[in-house]
Coordinates of C-alpha atoms and ligand atoms in Angstrom, one line a residue:
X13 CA -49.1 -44.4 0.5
X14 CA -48.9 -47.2 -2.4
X15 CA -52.0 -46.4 -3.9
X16 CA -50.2 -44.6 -7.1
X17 CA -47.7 -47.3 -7.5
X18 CA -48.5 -48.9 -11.1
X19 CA -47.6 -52.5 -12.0
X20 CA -45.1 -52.5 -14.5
X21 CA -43.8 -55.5 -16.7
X22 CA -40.9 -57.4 -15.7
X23 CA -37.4 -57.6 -16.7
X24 CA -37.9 -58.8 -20.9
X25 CA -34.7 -60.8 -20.8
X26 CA -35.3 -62.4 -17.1
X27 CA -39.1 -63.0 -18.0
X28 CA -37.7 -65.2 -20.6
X29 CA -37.1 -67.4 -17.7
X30 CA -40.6 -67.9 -16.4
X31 CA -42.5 -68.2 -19.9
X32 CA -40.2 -70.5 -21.2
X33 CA -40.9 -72.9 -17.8
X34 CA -44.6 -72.4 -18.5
X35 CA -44.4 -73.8 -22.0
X36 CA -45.6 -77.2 -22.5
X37 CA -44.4 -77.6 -25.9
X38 CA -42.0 -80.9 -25.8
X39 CA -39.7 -79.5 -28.8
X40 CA -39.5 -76.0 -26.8
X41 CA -36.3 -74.2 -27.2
X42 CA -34.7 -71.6 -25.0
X43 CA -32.7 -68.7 -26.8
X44 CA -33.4 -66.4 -24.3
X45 CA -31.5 -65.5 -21.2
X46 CA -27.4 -65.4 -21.2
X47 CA -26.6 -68.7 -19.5
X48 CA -24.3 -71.0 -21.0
X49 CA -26.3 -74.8 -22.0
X50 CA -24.7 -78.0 -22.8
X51 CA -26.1 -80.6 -25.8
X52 CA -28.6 -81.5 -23.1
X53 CA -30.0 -78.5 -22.4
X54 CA -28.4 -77.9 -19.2
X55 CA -26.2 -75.7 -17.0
X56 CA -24.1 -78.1 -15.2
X57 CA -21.8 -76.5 -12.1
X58 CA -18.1 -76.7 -13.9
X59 CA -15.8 -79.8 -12.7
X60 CA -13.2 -77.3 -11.4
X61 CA -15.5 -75.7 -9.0
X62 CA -17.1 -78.4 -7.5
X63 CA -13.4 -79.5 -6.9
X64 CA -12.7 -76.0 -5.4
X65 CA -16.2 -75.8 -3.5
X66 CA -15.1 -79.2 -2.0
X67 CA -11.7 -77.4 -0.6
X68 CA -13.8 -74.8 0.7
X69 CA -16.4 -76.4 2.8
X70 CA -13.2 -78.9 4.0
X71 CA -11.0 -75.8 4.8
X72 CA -13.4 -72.7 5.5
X73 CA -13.0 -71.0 9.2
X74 CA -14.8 -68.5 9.3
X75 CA -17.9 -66.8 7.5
X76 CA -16.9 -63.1 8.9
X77 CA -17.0 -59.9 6.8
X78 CA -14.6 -59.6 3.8
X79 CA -14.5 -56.2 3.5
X80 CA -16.0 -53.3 1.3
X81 CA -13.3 -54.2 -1.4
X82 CA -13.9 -58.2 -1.4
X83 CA -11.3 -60.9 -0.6
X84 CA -7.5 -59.6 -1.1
X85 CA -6.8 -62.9 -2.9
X86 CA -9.7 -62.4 -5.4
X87 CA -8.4 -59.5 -6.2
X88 CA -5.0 -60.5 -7.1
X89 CA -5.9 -63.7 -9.4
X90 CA -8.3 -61.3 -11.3
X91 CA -6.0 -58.1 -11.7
X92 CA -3.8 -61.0 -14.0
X93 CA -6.4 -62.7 -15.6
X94 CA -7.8 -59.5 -16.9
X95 CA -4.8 -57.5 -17.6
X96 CA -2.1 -59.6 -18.2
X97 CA 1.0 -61.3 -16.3
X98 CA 2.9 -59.5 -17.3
X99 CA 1.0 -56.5 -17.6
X100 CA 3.1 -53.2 -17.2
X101 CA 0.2 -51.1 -15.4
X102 CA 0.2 -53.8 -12.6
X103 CA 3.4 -53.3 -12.8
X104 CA 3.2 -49.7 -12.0
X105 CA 0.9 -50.5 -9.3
X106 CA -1.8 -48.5 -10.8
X107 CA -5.4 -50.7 -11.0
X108 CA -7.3 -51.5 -8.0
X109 CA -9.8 -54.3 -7.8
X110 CA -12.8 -54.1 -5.8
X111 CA -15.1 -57.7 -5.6
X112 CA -18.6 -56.9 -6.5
X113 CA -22.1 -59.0 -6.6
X114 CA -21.6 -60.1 -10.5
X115 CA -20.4 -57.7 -12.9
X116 CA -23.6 -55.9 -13.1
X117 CA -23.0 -54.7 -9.4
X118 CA -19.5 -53.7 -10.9
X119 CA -21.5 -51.5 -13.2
X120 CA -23.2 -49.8 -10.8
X121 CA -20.2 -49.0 -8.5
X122 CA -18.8 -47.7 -11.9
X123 CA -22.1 -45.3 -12.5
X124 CA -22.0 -44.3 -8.9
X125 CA -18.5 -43.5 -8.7
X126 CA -19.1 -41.7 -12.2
X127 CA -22.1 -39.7 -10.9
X128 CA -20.4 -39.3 -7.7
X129 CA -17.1 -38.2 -8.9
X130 CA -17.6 -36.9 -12.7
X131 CA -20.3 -34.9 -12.2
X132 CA -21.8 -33.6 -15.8
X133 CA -20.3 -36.2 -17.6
X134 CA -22.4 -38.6 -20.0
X135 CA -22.7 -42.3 -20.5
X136 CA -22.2 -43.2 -24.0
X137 CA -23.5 -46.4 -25.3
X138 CA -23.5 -48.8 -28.1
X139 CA -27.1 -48.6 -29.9
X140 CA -28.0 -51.6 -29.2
X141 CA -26.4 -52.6 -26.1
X142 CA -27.3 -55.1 -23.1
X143 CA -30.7 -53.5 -21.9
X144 CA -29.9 -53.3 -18.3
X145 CA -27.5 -51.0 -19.2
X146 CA -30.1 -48.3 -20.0
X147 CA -31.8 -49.1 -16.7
X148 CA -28.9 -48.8 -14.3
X149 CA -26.6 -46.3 -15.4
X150 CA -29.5 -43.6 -15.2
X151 CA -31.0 -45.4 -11.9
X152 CA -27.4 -44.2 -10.5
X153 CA -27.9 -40.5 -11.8
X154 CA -26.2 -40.2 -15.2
X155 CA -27.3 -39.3 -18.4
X156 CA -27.3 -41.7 -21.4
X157 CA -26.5 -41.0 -24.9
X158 CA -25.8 -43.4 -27.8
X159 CA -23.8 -44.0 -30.6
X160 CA -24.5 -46.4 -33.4
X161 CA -23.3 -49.9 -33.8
X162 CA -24.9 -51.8 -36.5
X163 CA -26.2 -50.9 -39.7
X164 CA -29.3 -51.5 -41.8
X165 CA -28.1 -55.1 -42.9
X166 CA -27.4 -56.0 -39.5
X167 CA -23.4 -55.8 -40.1
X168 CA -21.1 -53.8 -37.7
X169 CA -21.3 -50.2 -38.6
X170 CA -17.9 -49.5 -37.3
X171 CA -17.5 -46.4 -39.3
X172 CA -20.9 -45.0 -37.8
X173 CA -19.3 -45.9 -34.6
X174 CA -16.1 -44.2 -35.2
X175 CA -17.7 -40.8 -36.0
X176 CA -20.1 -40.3 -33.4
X177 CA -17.1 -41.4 -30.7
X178 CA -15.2 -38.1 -32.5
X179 CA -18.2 -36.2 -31.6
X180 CA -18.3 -36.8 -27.7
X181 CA -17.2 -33.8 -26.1
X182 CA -13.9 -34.4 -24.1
X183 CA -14.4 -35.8 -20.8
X184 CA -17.2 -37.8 -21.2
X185 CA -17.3 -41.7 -20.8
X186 CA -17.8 -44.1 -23.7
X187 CA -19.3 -47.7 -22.6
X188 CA -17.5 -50.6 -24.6
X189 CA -17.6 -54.2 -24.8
X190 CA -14.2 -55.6 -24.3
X191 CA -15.5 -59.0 -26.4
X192 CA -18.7 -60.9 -27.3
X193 CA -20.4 -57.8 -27.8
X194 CA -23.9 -58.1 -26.1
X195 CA -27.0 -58.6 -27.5
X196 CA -24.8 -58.4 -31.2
X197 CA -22.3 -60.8 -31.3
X198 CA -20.3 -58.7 -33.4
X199 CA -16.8 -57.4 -32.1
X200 CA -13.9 -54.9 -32.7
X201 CA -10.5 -56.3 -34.7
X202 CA -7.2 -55.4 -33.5
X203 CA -7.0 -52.3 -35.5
X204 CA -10.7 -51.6 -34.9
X205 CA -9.5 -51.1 -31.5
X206 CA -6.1 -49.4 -32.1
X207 CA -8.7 -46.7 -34.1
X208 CA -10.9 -46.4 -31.2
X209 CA -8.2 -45.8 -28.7
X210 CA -6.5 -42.7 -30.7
X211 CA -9.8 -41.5 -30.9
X212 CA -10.8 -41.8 -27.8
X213 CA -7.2 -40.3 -26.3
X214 CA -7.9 -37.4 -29.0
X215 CA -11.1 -36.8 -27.5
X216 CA -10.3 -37.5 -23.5
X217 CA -12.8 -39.6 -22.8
X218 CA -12.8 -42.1 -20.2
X219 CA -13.3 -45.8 -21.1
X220 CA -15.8 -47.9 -19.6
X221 CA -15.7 -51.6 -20.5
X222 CA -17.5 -54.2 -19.8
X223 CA -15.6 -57.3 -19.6
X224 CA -18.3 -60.0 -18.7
X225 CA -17.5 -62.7 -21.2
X226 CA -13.7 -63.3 -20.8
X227 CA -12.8 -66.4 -22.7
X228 CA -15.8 -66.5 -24.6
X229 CA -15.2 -65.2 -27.7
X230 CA -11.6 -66.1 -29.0
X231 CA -9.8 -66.8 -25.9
X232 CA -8.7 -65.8 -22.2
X233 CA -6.2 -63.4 -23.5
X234 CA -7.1 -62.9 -26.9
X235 CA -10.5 -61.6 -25.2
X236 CA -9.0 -59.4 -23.4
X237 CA -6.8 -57.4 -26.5
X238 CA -9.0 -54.2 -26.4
X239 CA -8.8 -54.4 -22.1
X240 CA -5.5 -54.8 -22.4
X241 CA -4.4 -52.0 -25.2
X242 CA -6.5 -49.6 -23.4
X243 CA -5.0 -49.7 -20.2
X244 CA -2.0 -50.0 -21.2
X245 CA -2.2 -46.6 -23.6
X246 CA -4.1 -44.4 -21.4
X247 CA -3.9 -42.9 -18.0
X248 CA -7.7 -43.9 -16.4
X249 CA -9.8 -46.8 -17.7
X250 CA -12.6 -48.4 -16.0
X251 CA -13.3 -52.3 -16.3
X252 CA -16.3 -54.1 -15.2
X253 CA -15.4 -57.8 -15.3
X254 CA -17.6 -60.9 -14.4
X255 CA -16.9 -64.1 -13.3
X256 CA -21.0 -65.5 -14.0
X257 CA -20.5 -66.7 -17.7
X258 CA -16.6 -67.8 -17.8
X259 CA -17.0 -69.8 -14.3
X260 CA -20.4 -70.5 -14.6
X261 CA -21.1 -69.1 -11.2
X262 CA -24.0 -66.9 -12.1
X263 CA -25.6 -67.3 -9.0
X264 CA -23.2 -66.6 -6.9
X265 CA -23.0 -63.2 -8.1
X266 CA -19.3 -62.6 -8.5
X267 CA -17.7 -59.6 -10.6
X268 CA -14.8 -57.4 -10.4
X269 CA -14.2 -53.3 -10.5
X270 CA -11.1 -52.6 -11.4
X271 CA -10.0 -48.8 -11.6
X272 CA -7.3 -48.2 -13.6
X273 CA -5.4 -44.3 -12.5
X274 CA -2.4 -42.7 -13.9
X275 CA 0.0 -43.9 -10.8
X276 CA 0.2 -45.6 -7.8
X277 CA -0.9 -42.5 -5.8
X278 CA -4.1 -41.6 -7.7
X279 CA -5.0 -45.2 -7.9
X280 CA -5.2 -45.3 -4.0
X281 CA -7.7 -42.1 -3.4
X282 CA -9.7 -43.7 -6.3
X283 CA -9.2 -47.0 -4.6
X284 CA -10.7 -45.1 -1.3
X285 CA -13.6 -43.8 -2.6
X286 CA -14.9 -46.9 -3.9
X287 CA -15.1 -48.0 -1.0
X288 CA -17.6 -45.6 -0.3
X289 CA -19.3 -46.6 -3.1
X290 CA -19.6 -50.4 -2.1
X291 CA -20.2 -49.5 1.6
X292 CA -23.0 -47.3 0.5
X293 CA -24.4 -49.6 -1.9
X294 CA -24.6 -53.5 0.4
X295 CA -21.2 -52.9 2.2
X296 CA -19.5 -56.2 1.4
X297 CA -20.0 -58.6 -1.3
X298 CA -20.8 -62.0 -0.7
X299 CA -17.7 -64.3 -0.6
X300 CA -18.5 -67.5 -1.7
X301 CA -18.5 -67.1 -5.4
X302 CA -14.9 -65.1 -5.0
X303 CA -13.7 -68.2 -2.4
X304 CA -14.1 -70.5 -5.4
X305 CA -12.2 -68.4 -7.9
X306 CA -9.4 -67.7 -6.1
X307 CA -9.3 -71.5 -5.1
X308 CA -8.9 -72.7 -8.6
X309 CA -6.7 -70.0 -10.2
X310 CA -4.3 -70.3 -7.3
X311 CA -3.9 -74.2 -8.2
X312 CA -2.3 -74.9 -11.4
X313 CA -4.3 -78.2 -11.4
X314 CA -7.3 -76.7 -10.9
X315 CA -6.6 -74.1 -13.1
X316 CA -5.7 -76.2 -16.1
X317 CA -8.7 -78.4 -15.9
X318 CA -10.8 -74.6 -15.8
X319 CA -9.0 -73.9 -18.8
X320 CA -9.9 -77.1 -20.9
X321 CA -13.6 -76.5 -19.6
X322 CA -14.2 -72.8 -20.5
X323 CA -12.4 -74.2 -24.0
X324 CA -15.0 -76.5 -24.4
X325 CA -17.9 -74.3 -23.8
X326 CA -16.0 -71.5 -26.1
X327 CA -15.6 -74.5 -28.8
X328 CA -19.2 -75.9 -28.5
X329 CA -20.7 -72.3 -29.3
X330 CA -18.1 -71.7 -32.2
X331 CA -19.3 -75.0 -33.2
X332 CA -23.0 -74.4 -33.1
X333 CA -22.6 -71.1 -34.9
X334 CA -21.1 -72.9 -38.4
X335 CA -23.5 -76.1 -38.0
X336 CA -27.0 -73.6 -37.7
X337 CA -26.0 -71.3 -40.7
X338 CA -24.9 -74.7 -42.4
X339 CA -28.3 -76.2 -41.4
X340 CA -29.9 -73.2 -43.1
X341 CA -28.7 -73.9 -46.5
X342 CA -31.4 -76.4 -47.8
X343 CA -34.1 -73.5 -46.8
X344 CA -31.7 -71.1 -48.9
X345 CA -31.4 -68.7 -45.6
X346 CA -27.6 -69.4 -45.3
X347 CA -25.9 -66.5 -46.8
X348 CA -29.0 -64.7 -44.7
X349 CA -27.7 -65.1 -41.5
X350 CA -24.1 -66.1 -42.2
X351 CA -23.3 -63.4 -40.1
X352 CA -24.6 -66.2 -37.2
X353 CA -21.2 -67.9 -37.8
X354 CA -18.6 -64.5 -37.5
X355 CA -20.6 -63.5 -34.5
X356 CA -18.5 -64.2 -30.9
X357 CA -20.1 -65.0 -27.6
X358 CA -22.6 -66.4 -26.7
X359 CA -25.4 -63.9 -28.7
X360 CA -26.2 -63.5 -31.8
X361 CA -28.3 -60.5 -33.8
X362 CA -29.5 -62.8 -36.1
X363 CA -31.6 -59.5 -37.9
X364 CA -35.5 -61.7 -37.1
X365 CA -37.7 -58.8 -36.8
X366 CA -40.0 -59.1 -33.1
X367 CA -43.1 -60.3 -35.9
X368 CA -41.1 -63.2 -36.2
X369 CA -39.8 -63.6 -32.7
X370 CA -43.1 -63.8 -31.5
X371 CA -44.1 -66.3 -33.9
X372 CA -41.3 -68.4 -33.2
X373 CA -42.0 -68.5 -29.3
X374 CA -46.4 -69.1 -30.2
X375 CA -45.9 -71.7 -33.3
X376 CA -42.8 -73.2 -32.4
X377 CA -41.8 -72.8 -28.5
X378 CA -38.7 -70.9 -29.0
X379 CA -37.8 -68.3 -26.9
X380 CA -35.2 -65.0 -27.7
X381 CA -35.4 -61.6 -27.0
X382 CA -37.7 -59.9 -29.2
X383 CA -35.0 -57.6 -30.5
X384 CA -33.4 -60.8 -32.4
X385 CA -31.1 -61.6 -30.1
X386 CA -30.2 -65.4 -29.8
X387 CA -28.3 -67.3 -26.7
X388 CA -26.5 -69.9 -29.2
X389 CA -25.6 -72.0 -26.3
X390 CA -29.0 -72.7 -26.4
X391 CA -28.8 -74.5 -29.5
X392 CA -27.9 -78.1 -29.4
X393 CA -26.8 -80.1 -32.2
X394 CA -29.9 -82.1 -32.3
X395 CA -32.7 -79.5 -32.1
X396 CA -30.5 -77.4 -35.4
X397 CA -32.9 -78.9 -37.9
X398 CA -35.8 -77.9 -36.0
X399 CA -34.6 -74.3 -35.4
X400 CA -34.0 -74.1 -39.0
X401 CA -37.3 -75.6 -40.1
X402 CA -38.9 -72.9 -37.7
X403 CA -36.7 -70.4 -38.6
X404 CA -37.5 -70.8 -42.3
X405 CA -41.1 -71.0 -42.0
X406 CA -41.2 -67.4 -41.1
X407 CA -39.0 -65.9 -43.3
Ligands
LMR520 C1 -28.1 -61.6 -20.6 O1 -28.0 -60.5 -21.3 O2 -29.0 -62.4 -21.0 C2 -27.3 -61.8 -19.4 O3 -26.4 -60.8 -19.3 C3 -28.1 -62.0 -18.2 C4 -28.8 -60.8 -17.7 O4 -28.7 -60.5 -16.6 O5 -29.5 -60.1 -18.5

């Protein structure tokens, strides 16, 4: 029965993983998958969940099913976080959260609800945007289409972006990233996104966005600005949010689909279905990674020490992101990829062609995604002159 089965190649981004373990180059450098590093290199588990982790094992009872739609309390320190305290459509009762396994698995509740539910309707895309996007949107039935986002000189092509969204015939979905646009870097202003809503209300289209770097860019709330307008303005919105990057969690695969409907009423029969969808899919999502969540935003302490963490790992990468285009200038390369230092989030286009990627990782040890794209968390402030050496030797 398997005998037709070909092997393909693995995930490019995960395989990043592996090589870079292999390589026994002692100045190696990993640029590769999206996993926030310290100075040293490392991933360390946050102070404010080990702290909530230790409540948990201390206070835990039971290990019983959670349900199709996650932990209740998750779901009501997220619904704030995302869209506001004071935001008027919780207000109005009308978004739904439903726990998923990271925010890819709130993706895929997303396509299968879309499939499920809009059937005909396409799935537009940034060109680029995170590869797995292009694998599990059709994997759950829908057709992809894109529209451009960068231009030739590796800027933001915002007015290529603009047009092509006018085209979409009405009642299709358009993907967006709410911040830290991945694998660019580059991301929407405030009136960026004020043009993209009228357009997209114009049009009737239904917003997707993928929210998996909250607190990444700019901030926890001014992160969320394009989230936030969006729901707000229009009746339906879809929002994939991810507690991997911003908690650090990524193991214990912890998102969020929230559903956004025009009132309380349609909210609810959206609400039902997805739980369908999750059923369907692996039936309840694991609760440990939502546990810790809900522990530390329902303690003010525990909060604030979260805060000042996720700060410091927002800070470090805004740091790193001057400091490398500054360690550029003696090779003349600055003004080259000072676009490195406007970029949010952890990624970075930083325009090297896969020639040069793949020299980088053979002559140097430094691993990133052949399109270009650079994790700068990876950087650290001691291996910037050797990035830029490498970097400058094959330009
Ligand atoms: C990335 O783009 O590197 C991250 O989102 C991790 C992943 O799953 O690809």
């Amino acid at each position: 029965m398997f005998e037709h089965i070909e092997r393909v190649p693995g995930d490019a981004i995960l395989g990043l993983i592996e090589a870079f373990k292999k390589d026994t180059n002692p100045q190696k450098v990993d640029l590769g998958v999206g996993v926030y590093k310290d100075d040293q290199g490392k991933t360390p588990v946050m102070r404010a969940v080990k702290e909530a982790e230790a409540l948990l094992l201390k206070n835990e009872t039971t290990k019983t099913y959670i349900g199709s739609h996650g932990a209740p309390s998750y779901g009501e320190v997220i619904l704030p976080m995302v869209l506001g305290e004071d935001s008027p459509v919780l207000d109005a009762k009308r978004a739904s959260a439903t726990q998923s396994p990271g925010g890819t698995g709130a993706l895929r509740l997303a396509g299968d609800f879309i499939a499920k539910h809009l059937p005909g309707k396409a799935l537009w895309v940034s060109d680029p945007t995170w590869p797995n996007h292009l694998g599990l949107f059709p994997a759950a039935g829908l057709t992809l289409k894109k529209y451009p986002y960068v231009d030739a000189d590796n800027r933001l092509d915002f007015d290529g972006m603009l047009a092509a969204i006018k085209e979409i015939p009405e009642g299709d979905v358009v993907l967006l990233h709410a911040c830290c646009h991945n694998p660019t870097g580059f991301d929407l202003s405030h009136e960026q996104w004020q043009k993209v809503l009228e357009v997209v209300r114009e049009r009737g289209l239904l917003p997707l966005i993928d929210f998996a770097y909250q607190g990444f860019g700019e901030g926890l709330i001014e992160d969320a600005y394009g989230v936030r307008l969006m729901a707000e303005s229009l009746d339906e919105v879809i929002i994939t949010s991810s507690c991997s990057k911003n908690f650090g969690i990524y193991c214990e695969r912890t998102g969020c689909l929230i559903m956004v409907a025009k009132d309380h009423e349609q909210m609810e029969n959206v609400r039902s279905q997805i739980a369908i969808v999750a059923r369907e899919n692996y039936s309840n999502p694991p609760a440990h990674g939502s546990a810790i969540v809900s522990e530390i935003l329902q303690s003010a302490e525990l909060a604030a020490l979260w805060r000042e963490e996720l700060t410091e790992m927002r800070d470090r990468i805004n740091s790193l992101r001057r400091d490398f285009v500054d360690a550029l200038k003696p090779f003349g390369l600055d003004q080259k990829f000072a676009c490195v230092a406007e970029q949010r989030g952890m990624f970075s286009y930083t325009g090297l062609q896969p020639e040069q990627v793949d020299r980088l990782r053979d002559e140097f040890g430094i691993y990133m995604v052949r399109s270009g794209r650079a994790n700068v968390a990876g950087f650290s402030h001691e291996k910037l002159p050797y990035l830029a050496e490498a970097i400058a030797a094959v330009n």
